[in-house]
Amino acid sequence: MKIVIYPGSFDPIHNGHLDVIERAAKLCDKMIVAVAKNPGKTGLFSTGERLGLIEEVTSHIKGREITTFDGLLVDFFRETGAEAVVRGLRAVSDFEYEFQMALMNRNLLDDLETIFLVPSQENIYLSSRIIKEVARFGGDIDGFVPPIVGKALREKFS
Ligand code: PNS
């Protein structure tokens, strides 16, 4: 069974994440979407809220599992017996950070392969940070997030 992990903050999940999840799910038998619990980083959504939103918007994807992890990704990777980690690569600006993470992870665990997937063009510029900023000031975010996430964002900022 081929297992891949898609780790991230997902605060909140947006169409770019969903695009990567749908593409990655086609490449494996089990796709684990893993929300990192970062004690040093308080997000807009609680971990429980993030999980709930991911559950809802990925319900159509076969073989997906949603969970959290804390500590190092390599330790979680070992526990799950995954084959690879998937990350979305949007633009050149992502490259350095993603490259650093991939190399650090491989340094920590030689067996850990990182696969980069490129989302479709309309999702390439999306980031949770920018979407939250637009939502905070009442901008239209409907094209960037699934409806239930849009509703959750509007509630946060109402
Ligand atoms: O969505 P993000 O915030 O870009 O995701 C980053 C994430 C959570 C994948 C990364 O920070 C991570 O793997 N954190 C777990 C701690 C870890 O293993 N750090 C060392 C590898 S850089």
mmCIF file with all atom_site columns, C-alpha atoms and ligand atoms in Angstrom:
data_model
loop_
_atom_site.group_PDB
_atom_site.id
_atom_site.type_symbol
_atom_site.label_atom_id
_atom_site.label_alt_id
_atom_site.label_comp_id
_atom_site.label_asym_id
_atom_site.label_entity_id
_atom_site.label_seq_id
_atom_site.pdbx_PDB_ins_code
_atom_site.Cartn_x
_atom_site.Cartn_y
_atom_site.Cartn_z
_atom_site.occupancy
_atom_site.B_iso_or_equiv
_atom_site.pdbx_formal_charge
_atom_site.auth_seq_id
_atom_site.auth_comp_id
_atom_site.auth_asym_id
_atom_site.auth_atom_id
_atom_site.pdbx_PDB_model_num
ATOM   1   C CA  . MET A 1 1   ? 0.000   0.000  0.000   1.00 0.00 ? 1   MET A CA  1
ATOM   2   C CA  . LYS A 1 2   ? 1.424   3.333  -1.048  1.00 0.00 ? 2   LYS A CA  1
ATOM   3   C CA  . ILE A 1 3   ? 1.000   5.981  1.641   1.00 0.00 ? 3   ILE A CA  1
ATOM   4   C CA  . VAL A 1 4   ? 1.853   9.640  1.211   1.00 0.00 ? 4   VAL A CA  1
ATOM   5   C CA  . ILE A 1 5   ? 1.696   12.422 3.762   1.00 0.00 ? 5   ILE A CA  1
ATOM   6   C CA  . TYR A 1 6   ? 0.675   15.969 2.991   1.00 0.00 ? 6   TYR A CA  1
ATOM   7   C CA  . PRO A 1 7   ? 1.777   18.009 6.007   1.00 0.00 ? 7   PRO A CA  1
ATOM   8   C CA  . GLY A 1 8   ? 0.985   21.640 6.627   1.00 0.00 ? 8   GLY A CA  1
ATOM   9   C CA  . SER A 1 9   ? -0.575  24.273 8.830   1.00 0.00 ? 9   SER A CA  1
ATOM   10  C CA  . PHE A 1 10  ? -3.845  24.462 6.863   1.00 0.00 ? 10  PHE A CA  1
ATOM   11  C CA  . ASP A 1 11  ? -4.975  27.628 8.689   1.00 0.00 ? 11  ASP A CA  1
ATOM   12  C CA  . PRO A 1 12  ? -7.355  27.319 6.928   1.00 0.00 ? 12  PRO A CA  1
ATOM   13  C CA  . ILE A 1 13  ? -7.375  24.898 3.989   1.00 0.00 ? 13  ILE A CA  1
ATOM   14  C CA  . HIS A 1 14  ? -7.846  26.697 0.638   1.00 0.00 ? 14  HIS A CA  1
ATOM   15  C CA  . ASN A 1 15  ? -8.371  25.721 -3.010  1.00 0.00 ? 15  ASN A CA  1
ATOM   16  C CA  . GLY A 1 16  ? -4.620  25.419 -3.619  1.00 0.00 ? 16  GLY A CA  1
ATOM   17  C CA  . HIS A 1 17  ? -4.312  22.825 -0.835  1.00 0.00 ? 17  HIS A CA  1
ATOM   18  C CA  . LEU A 1 18  ? -7.350  20.987 -2.143  1.00 0.00 ? 18  LEU A CA  1
ATOM   19  C CA  . ASP A 1 19  ? -5.859  20.947 -5.623  1.00 0.00 ? 19  ASP A CA  1
ATOM   20  C CA  . VAL A 1 20  ? -2.663  19.327 -4.265  1.00 0.00 ? 20  VAL A CA  1
ATOM   21  C CA  . ILE A 1 21  ? -4.666  16.806 -2.192  1.00 0.00 ? 21  ILE A CA  1
ATOM   22  C CA  . GLU A 1 22  ? -6.723  15.764 -5.221  1.00 0.00 ? 22  GLU A CA  1
ATOM   23  C CA  . ARG A 1 23  ? -3.614  15.360 -7.391  1.00 0.00 ? 23  ARG A CA  1
ATOM   24  C CA  . ALA A 1 24  ? -1.683  13.463 -4.703  1.00 0.00 ? 24  ALA A CA  1
ATOM   25  C CA  . ALA A 1 25  ? -4.610  11.136 -3.958  1.00 0.00 ? 25  ALA A CA  1
ATOM   26  C CA  . LYS A 1 26  ? -4.363  9.820  -7.522  1.00 0.00 ? 26  LYS A CA  1
ATOM   27  C CA  . LEU A 1 27  ? -0.758  8.751  -6.918  1.00 0.00 ? 27  LEU A CA  1
ATOM   28  C CA  . CYS A 1 28  ? -1.259  6.649  -3.794  1.00 0.00 ? 28  CYS A CA  1
ATOM   29  C CA  . ASP A 1 29  ? -3.568  4.275  -1.965  1.00 0.00 ? 29  ASP A CA  1
ATOM   30  C CA  . LYS A 1 30  ? -3.702  6.308  1.221   1.00 0.00 ? 30  LYS A CA  1
ATOM   31  C CA  . MET A 1 31  ? -3.216  9.998  1.526   1.00 0.00 ? 31  MET A CA  1
ATOM   32  C CA  . ILE A 1 32  ? -2.659  11.383 5.025   1.00 0.00 ? 32  ILE A CA  1
ATOM   33  C CA  . VAL A 1 33  ? -3.382  15.067 5.413   1.00 0.00 ? 33  VAL A CA  1
ATOM   34  C CA  . ALA A 1 34  ? -1.428  15.941 8.560   1.00 0.00 ? 34  ALA A CA  1
ATOM   35  C CA  . VAL A 1 35  ? -2.026  19.182 10.426  1.00 0.00 ? 35  VAL A CA  1
ATOM   36  C CA  . ALA A 1 36  ? 1.116   20.240 12.279  1.00 0.00 ? 36  ALA A CA  1
ATOM   37  C CA  . LYS A 1 37  ? 0.561   21.213 15.894  1.00 0.00 ? 37  LYS A CA  1
ATOM   38  C CA  . ASN A 1 38  ? 2.977   24.035 16.392  1.00 0.00 ? 38  ASN A CA  1
ATOM   39  C CA  . PRO A 1 39  ? 3.044   25.210 20.018  1.00 0.00 ? 39  PRO A CA  1
ATOM   40  C CA  . GLY A 1 40  ? 4.945   28.363 19.042  1.00 0.00 ? 40  GLY A CA  1
ATOM   41  C CA  . LYS A 1 41  ? 2.426   29.449 16.410  1.00 0.00 ? 41  LYS A CA  1
ATOM   42  C CA  . THR A 1 42  ? -1.151  30.345 17.257  1.00 0.00 ? 42  THR A CA  1
ATOM   43  C CA  . GLY A 1 43  ? -3.305  30.326 14.197  1.00 0.00 ? 43  GLY A CA  1
ATOM   44  C CA  . LEU A 1 44  ? -6.681  31.823 13.421  1.00 0.00 ? 44  LEU A CA  1
ATOM   45  C CA  . PHE A 1 45  ? -8.365  28.409 13.559  1.00 0.00 ? 45  PHE A CA  1
ATOM   46  C CA  . SER A 1 46  ? -7.856  25.862 16.340  1.00 0.00 ? 46  SER A CA  1
ATOM   47  C CA  . THR A 1 47  ? -6.426  22.495 15.365  1.00 0.00 ? 47  THR A CA  1
ATOM   48  C CA  . GLY A 1 48  ? -9.890  20.965 15.814  1.00 0.00 ? 48  GLY A CA  1
ATOM   49  C CA  . GLU A 1 49  ? -11.468 23.555 13.523  1.00 0.00 ? 49  GLU A CA  1
ATOM   50  C CA  . ARG A 1 50  ? -8.802  22.968 10.860  1.00 0.00 ? 50  ARG A CA  1
ATOM   51  C CA  . LEU A 1 51  ? -9.361  19.224 10.998  1.00 0.00 ? 51  LEU A CA  1
ATOM   52  C CA  . GLY A 1 52  ? -13.125 19.678 10.750  1.00 0.00 ? 52  GLY A CA  1
ATOM   53  C CA  . LEU A 1 53  ? -12.844 21.911 7.685   1.00 0.00 ? 53  LEU A CA  1
ATOM   54  C CA  . ILE A 1 54  ? -10.411 19.515 5.972   1.00 0.00 ? 54  ILE A CA  1
ATOM   55  C CA  . GLU A 1 55  ? -12.716 16.567 6.752   1.00 0.00 ? 55  GLU A CA  1
ATOM   56  C CA  . GLU A 1 56  ? -15.655 18.326 5.120   1.00 0.00 ? 56  GLU A CA  1
ATOM   57  C CA  . VAL A 1 57  ? -13.960 19.608 2.000   1.00 0.00 ? 57  VAL A CA  1
ATOM   58  C CA  . THR A 1 58  ? -12.120 16.357 1.247   1.00 0.00 ? 58  THR A CA  1
ATOM   59  C CA  . SER A 1 59  ? -15.035 13.990 1.884   1.00 0.00 ? 59  SER A CA  1
ATOM   60  C CA  . HIS A 1 60  ? -15.154 13.148 -1.856  1.00 0.00 ? 60  HIS A CA  1
ATOM   61  C CA  . ILE A 1 61  ? -11.553 11.892 -1.885  1.00 0.00 ? 61  ILE A CA  1
ATOM   62  C CA  . LYS A 1 62  ? -11.129 8.149  -1.577  1.00 0.00 ? 62  LYS A CA  1
ATOM   63  C CA  . GLY A 1 63  ? -8.438  6.835  0.758   1.00 0.00 ? 63  GLY A CA  1
ATOM   64  C CA  . ARG A 1 64  ? -7.806  10.074 2.537   1.00 0.00 ? 64  ARG A CA  1
ATOM   65  C CA  . GLU A 1 65  ? -7.103  10.240 6.242   1.00 0.00 ? 65  GLU A CA  1
ATOM   66  C CA  . ILE A 1 66  ? -6.877  13.408 8.294   1.00 0.00 ? 66  ILE A CA  1
ATOM   67  C CA  . THR A 1 67  ? -4.839  13.703 11.430  1.00 0.00 ? 67  THR A CA  1
ATOM   68  C CA  . THR A 1 68  ? -2.471  15.874 13.445  1.00 0.00 ? 68  THR A CA  1
ATOM   69  C CA  . PHE A 1 69  ? 1.158   15.454 14.331  1.00 0.00 ? 69  PHE A CA  1
ATOM   70  C CA  . ASP A 1 70  ? 3.466   17.194 16.703  1.00 0.00 ? 70  ASP A CA  1
ATOM   71  C CA  . GLY A 1 71  ? 7.221   17.257 16.844  1.00 0.00 ? 71  GLY A CA  1
ATOM   72  C CA  . LEU A 1 72  ? 9.278   16.394 13.828  1.00 0.00 ? 72  LEU A CA  1
ATOM   73  C CA  . LEU A 1 73  ? 7.720   15.394 10.539  1.00 0.00 ? 73  LEU A CA  1
ATOM   74  C CA  . VAL A 1 74  ? 10.350  12.671 10.133  1.00 0.00 ? 74  VAL A CA  1
ATOM   75  C CA  . ASP A 1 75  ? 9.134   10.954 13.331  1.00 0.00 ? 75  ASP A CA  1
ATOM   76  C CA  . PHE A 1 76  ? 5.545   11.020 12.133  1.00 0.00 ? 76  PHE A CA  1
ATOM   77  C CA  . PHE A 1 77  ? 6.715   9.780  8.732   1.00 0.00 ? 77  PHE A CA  1
ATOM   78  C CA  . ARG A 1 78  ? 8.450   6.798  10.369  1.00 0.00 ? 78  ARG A CA  1
ATOM   79  C CA  . GLU A 1 79  ? 5.353   5.930  12.444  1.00 0.00 ? 79  GLU A CA  1
ATOM   80  C CA  . THR A 1 80  ? 3.044   5.881  9.433   1.00 0.00 ? 80  THR A CA  1
ATOM   81  C CA  . GLY A 1 81  ? 5.291   3.876  7.138   1.00 0.00 ? 81  GLY A CA  1
ATOM   82  C CA  . ALA A 1 82  ? 4.705   6.418  4.377   1.00 0.00 ? 82  ALA A CA  1
ATOM   83  C CA  . GLU A 1 83  ? 6.587   6.356  1.082   1.00 0.00 ? 83  GLU A CA  1
ATOM   84  C CA  . ALA A 1 84  ? 6.808   10.092 0.563   1.00 0.00 ? 84  ALA A CA  1
ATOM   85  C CA  . VAL A 1 85  ? 5.843   13.560 1.684   1.00 0.00 ? 85  VAL A CA  1
ATOM   86  C CA  . VAL A 1 86  ? 3.936   15.761 -0.729  1.00 0.00 ? 86  VAL A CA  1
ATOM   87  C CA  . ARG A 1 87  ? 4.166   19.532 -0.850  1.00 0.00 ? 87  ARG A CA  1
ATOM   88  C CA  . GLY A 1 88  ? 2.684   22.051 -3.233  1.00 0.00 ? 88  GLY A CA  1
ATOM   89  C CA  . LEU A 1 89  ? 5.083   24.275 -5.113  1.00 0.00 ? 89  LEU A CA  1
ATOM   90  C CA  . ARG A 1 90  ? 3.458   27.471 -6.252  1.00 0.00 ? 90  ARG A CA  1
ATOM   91  C CA  . ALA A 1 91  ? 6.124   29.863 -7.349  1.00 0.00 ? 91  ALA A CA  1
ATOM   92  C CA  . VAL A 1 92  ? 9.836   30.567 -7.274  1.00 0.00 ? 92  VAL A CA  1
ATOM   93  C CA  . SER A 1 93  ? 9.280   32.299 -3.945  1.00 0.00 ? 93  SER A CA  1
ATOM   94  C CA  . ASP A 1 94  ? 8.275   28.957 -2.384  1.00 0.00 ? 94  ASP A CA  1
ATOM   95  C CA  . PHE A 1 95  ? 11.301  27.197 -3.697  1.00 0.00 ? 95  PHE A CA  1
ATOM   96  C CA  . GLU A 1 96  ? 13.945  28.158 -1.167  1.00 0.00 ? 96  GLU A CA  1
ATOM   97  C CA  . TYR A 1 97  ? 11.787  27.350 1.869   1.00 0.00 ? 97  TYR A CA  1
ATOM   98  C CA  . GLU A 1 98  ? 10.555  24.092 0.367   1.00 0.00 ? 98  GLU A CA  1
ATOM   99  C CA  . PHE A 1 99  ? 14.038  23.084 -0.744  1.00 0.00 ? 99  PHE A CA  1
ATOM   100 C CA  . GLN A 1 100 ? 15.395  23.794 2.733   1.00 0.00 ? 100 GLN A CA  1
ATOM   101 C CA  . MET A 1 101 ? 12.663  21.700 4.352   1.00 0.00 ? 101 MET A CA  1
ATOM   102 C CA  . ALA A 1 102 ? 13.083  18.820 1.917   1.00 0.00 ? 102 ALA A CA  1
ATOM   103 C CA  . LEU A 1 103 ? 16.849  18.729 2.427   1.00 0.00 ? 103 LEU A CA  1
ATOM   104 C CA  . MET A 1 104 ? 16.589  19.033 6.198   1.00 0.00 ? 104 MET A CA  1
ATOM   105 C CA  . ASN A 1 105 ? 14.051  16.207 6.308   1.00 0.00 ? 105 ASN A CA  1
ATOM   106 C CA  . ARG A 1 106 ? 16.245  14.021 4.125   1.00 0.00 ? 106 ARG A CA  1
ATOM   107 C CA  . ASN A 1 107 ? 19.201  14.843 6.339   1.00 0.00 ? 107 ASN A CA  1
ATOM   108 C CA  . LEU A 1 108 ? 17.240  13.672 9.351   1.00 0.00 ? 108 LEU A CA  1
ATOM   109 C CA  . LEU A 1 109 ? 15.931  10.597 7.559   1.00 0.00 ? 109 LEU A CA  1
ATOM   110 C CA  . ASP A 1 110 ? 17.517  9.450  4.335   1.00 0.00 ? 110 ASP A CA  1
ATOM   111 C CA  . ASP A 1 111 ? 14.418  7.458  3.301   1.00 0.00 ? 111 ASP A CA  1
ATOM   112 C CA  . LEU A 1 112 ? 12.164  10.501 3.274   1.00 0.00 ? 112 LEU A CA  1
ATOM   113 C CA  . GLU A 1 113 ? 11.365  11.583 -0.275  1.00 0.00 ? 113 GLU A CA  1
ATOM   114 C CA  . THR A 1 114 ? 9.593   14.871 -0.917  1.00 0.00 ? 114 THR A CA  1
ATOM   115 C CA  . ILE A 1 115 ? 7.380   15.089 -3.982  1.00 0.00 ? 115 ILE A CA  1
ATOM   116 C CA  . PHE A 1 116 ? 6.468   18.555 -5.213  1.00 0.00 ? 116 PHE A CA  1
ATOM   117 C CA  . LEU A 1 117 ? 3.162   18.998 -6.980  1.00 0.00 ? 117 LEU A CA  1
ATOM   118 C CA  . VAL A 1 118 ? 2.200   22.118 -8.879  1.00 0.00 ? 118 VAL A CA  1
ATOM   119 C CA  . PRO A 1 119 ? -1.397  23.249 -8.461  1.00 0.00 ? 119 PRO A CA  1
ATOM   120 C CA  . SER A 1 120 ? -3.417  24.471 -11.419 1.00 0.00 ? 120 SER A CA  1
ATOM   121 C CA  . GLN A 1 121 ? -2.776  28.016 -12.543 1.00 0.00 ? 121 GLN A CA  1
ATOM   122 C CA  . GLU A 1 122 ? -5.828  29.583 -10.936 1.00 0.00 ? 122 GLU A CA  1
ATOM   123 C CA  . ASN A 1 123 ? -4.678  28.318 -7.528  1.00 0.00 ? 123 ASN A CA  1
ATOM   124 C CA  . ILE A 1 124 ? -1.006  29.071 -7.876  1.00 0.00 ? 124 ILE A CA  1
ATOM   125 C CA  . TYR A 1 125 ? -0.950  32.382 -6.002  1.00 0.00 ? 125 TYR A CA  1
ATOM   126 C CA  . LEU A 1 126 ? -3.133  31.324 -3.065  1.00 0.00 ? 126 LEU A CA  1
ATOM   127 C CA  . SER A 1 127 ? -1.882  31.289 0.491   1.00 0.00 ? 127 SER A CA  1
ATOM   128 C CA  . SER A 1 128 ? -3.762  31.006 3.768   1.00 0.00 ? 128 SER A CA  1
ATOM   129 C CA  . ARG A 1 129 ? -2.025  34.148 5.011   1.00 0.00 ? 129 ARG A CA  1
ATOM   130 C CA  . ILE A 1 130 ? -3.206  36.333 2.133   1.00 0.00 ? 130 ILE A CA  1
ATOM   131 C CA  . ILE A 1 131 ? -6.705  34.853 2.137   1.00 0.00 ? 131 ILE A CA  1
ATOM   132 C CA  . LYS A 1 132 ? -7.016  35.625 5.864   1.00 0.00 ? 132 LYS A CA  1
ATOM   133 C CA  . GLU A 1 133 ? -5.887  39.182 5.237   1.00 0.00 ? 133 GLU A CA  1
ATOM   134 C CA  . VAL A 1 134 ? -8.461  39.696 2.481   1.00 0.00 ? 134 VAL A CA  1
ATOM   135 C CA  . ALA A 1 135 ? -11.184 38.141 4.669   1.00 0.00 ? 135 ALA A CA  1
ATOM   136 C CA  . ARG A 1 136 ? -10.205 40.273 7.673   1.00 0.00 ? 136 ARG A CA  1
ATOM   137 C CA  . PHE A 1 137 ? -10.892 43.438 5.678   1.00 0.00 ? 137 PHE A CA  1
ATOM   138 C CA  . GLY A 1 138 ? -14.128 42.140 4.186   1.00 0.00 ? 138 GLY A CA  1
ATOM   139 C CA  . GLY A 1 139 ? -12.798 41.305 0.720   1.00 0.00 ? 139 GLY A CA  1
ATOM   140 C CA  . ASP A 1 140 ? -14.366 38.658 -1.495  1.00 0.00 ? 140 ASP A CA  1
ATOM   141 C CA  . ILE A 1 141 ? -12.679 35.292 -0.877  1.00 0.00 ? 141 ILE A CA  1
ATOM   142 C CA  . ASP A 1 142 ? -15.265 33.044 -2.518  1.00 0.00 ? 142 ASP A CA  1
ATOM   143 C CA  . GLY A 1 143 ? -13.040 32.078 -5.454  1.00 0.00 ? 143 GLY A CA  1
ATOM   144 C CA  . PHE A 1 144 ? -10.188 31.019 -3.200  1.00 0.00 ? 144 PHE A CA  1
ATOM   145 C CA  . VAL A 1 145 ? -11.720 28.689 -0.640  1.00 0.00 ? 145 VAL A CA  1
ATOM   146 C CA  . PRO A 1 146 ? -14.494 26.075 -0.544  1.00 0.00 ? 146 PRO A CA  1
ATOM   147 C CA  . PRO A 1 147 ? -17.836 27.617 0.571   1.00 0.00 ? 147 PRO A CA  1
ATOM   148 C CA  . ILE A 1 148 ? -17.713 26.133 4.081   1.00 0.00 ? 148 ILE A CA  1
ATOM   149 C CA  . VAL A 1 149 ? -14.256 27.624 4.640   1.00 0.00 ? 149 VAL A CA  1
ATOM   150 C CA  . GLY A 1 150 ? -15.460 30.986 3.343   1.00 0.00 ? 150 GLY A CA  1
ATOM   151 C CA  . LYS A 1 151 ? -18.322 30.858 5.848   1.00 0.00 ? 151 LYS A CA  1
ATOM   152 C CA  . ALA A 1 152 ? -15.928 29.950 8.690   1.00 0.00 ? 152 ALA A CA  1
ATOM   153 C CA  . LEU A 1 153 ? -13.623 32.848 7.758   1.00 0.00 ? 153 LEU A CA  1
ATOM   154 C CA  . ARG A 1 154 ? -16.476 35.341 7.634   1.00 0.00 ? 154 ARG A CA  1
ATOM   155 C CA  . GLU A 1 155 ? -17.646 34.150 11.046  1.00 0.00 ? 155 GLU A CA  1
ATOM   156 C CA  . LYS A 1 156 ? -14.159 34.610 12.485  1.00 0.00 ? 156 LYS A CA  1
ATOM   157 C CA  . PHE A 1 157 ? -14.017 38.196 11.310  1.00 0.00 ? 157 PHE A CA  1
ATOM   158 C CA  . SER A 1 158 ? -17.653 39.197 11.951  1.00 0.00 ? 158 SER A CA  1
HETATM 159 O O1  . PNS B 2 .   ? 1.802   24.884 5.735   1.00 0.00 ? 1   PNS B O1  1
HETATM 160 P P1  . PNS B 2 .   ? 3.184   25.163 6.242   1.00 0.00 ? 1   PNS B P1  1
HETATM 161 O O2  . PNS B 2 .   ? 3.127   26.071 7.455   1.00 0.00 ? 1   PNS B O2  1
HETATM 162 O O3  . PNS B 2 .   ? 4.120   25.666 5.182   1.00 0.00 ? 1   PNS B O3  1
HETATM 163 O O4  . PNS B 2 .   ? 3.762   23.733 6.737   1.00 0.00 ? 1   PNS B O4  1
HETATM 164 C C1  . PNS B 2 .   ? 5.059   23.619 7.288   1.00 0.00 ? 1   PNS B C1  1
HETATM 165 C C2  . PNS B 2 .   ? 5.227   22.256 7.984   1.00 0.00 ? 1   PNS B C2  1
HETATM 166 C C3  . PNS B 2 .   ? 4.181   22.082 9.058   1.00 0.00 ? 1   PNS B C3  1
HETATM 167 C C4  . PNS B 2 .   ? 5.115   21.157 6.968   1.00 0.00 ? 1   PNS B C4  1
HETATM 168 C C5  . PNS B 2 .   ? 6.661   22.230 8.597   1.00 0.00 ? 1   PNS B C5  1
HETATM 169 O O5  . PNS B 2 .   ? 6.847   23.362 9.396   1.00 0.00 ? 1   PNS B O5  1
HETATM 170 C C6  . PNS B 2 .   ? 6.912   20.967 9.427   1.00 0.00 ? 1   PNS B C6  1
HETATM 171 O O6  . PNS B 2 .   ? 7.148   19.920 8.877   1.00 0.00 ? 1   PNS B O6  1
HETATM 172 N N1  . PNS B 2 .   ? 6.853   21.114 10.775  1.00 0.00 ? 1   PNS B N1  1
HETATM 173 C C7  . PNS B 2 .   ? 7.099   20.011 11.683  1.00 0.00 ? 1   PNS B C7  1
HETATM 174 C C8  . PNS B 2 .   ? 8.425   20.218 12.423  1.00 0.00 ? 1   PNS B C8  1
HETATM 175 C C9  . PNS B 2 .   ? 9.594   19.725 11.592  1.00 0.00 ? 1   PNS B C9  1
HETATM 176 O O7  . PNS B 2 .   ? 9.698   18.556 11.263  1.00 0.00 ? 1   PNS B O7  1
HETATM 177 N N2  . PNS B 2 .   ? 10.526  20.652 11.274  1.00 0.00 ? 1   PNS B N2  1
HETATM 178 C C10 . PNS B 2 .   ? 11.752  20.286 10.545  1.00 0.00 ? 1   PNS B C10 1
HETATM 179 C C11 . PNS B 2 .   ? 11.552  20.188 9.051   1.00 0.00 ? 1   PNS B C11 1
HETATM 180 S S1  . PNS B 2 .   ? 11.699  21.734 8.335   1.00 0.00 ? 1   PNS B S1  1
#
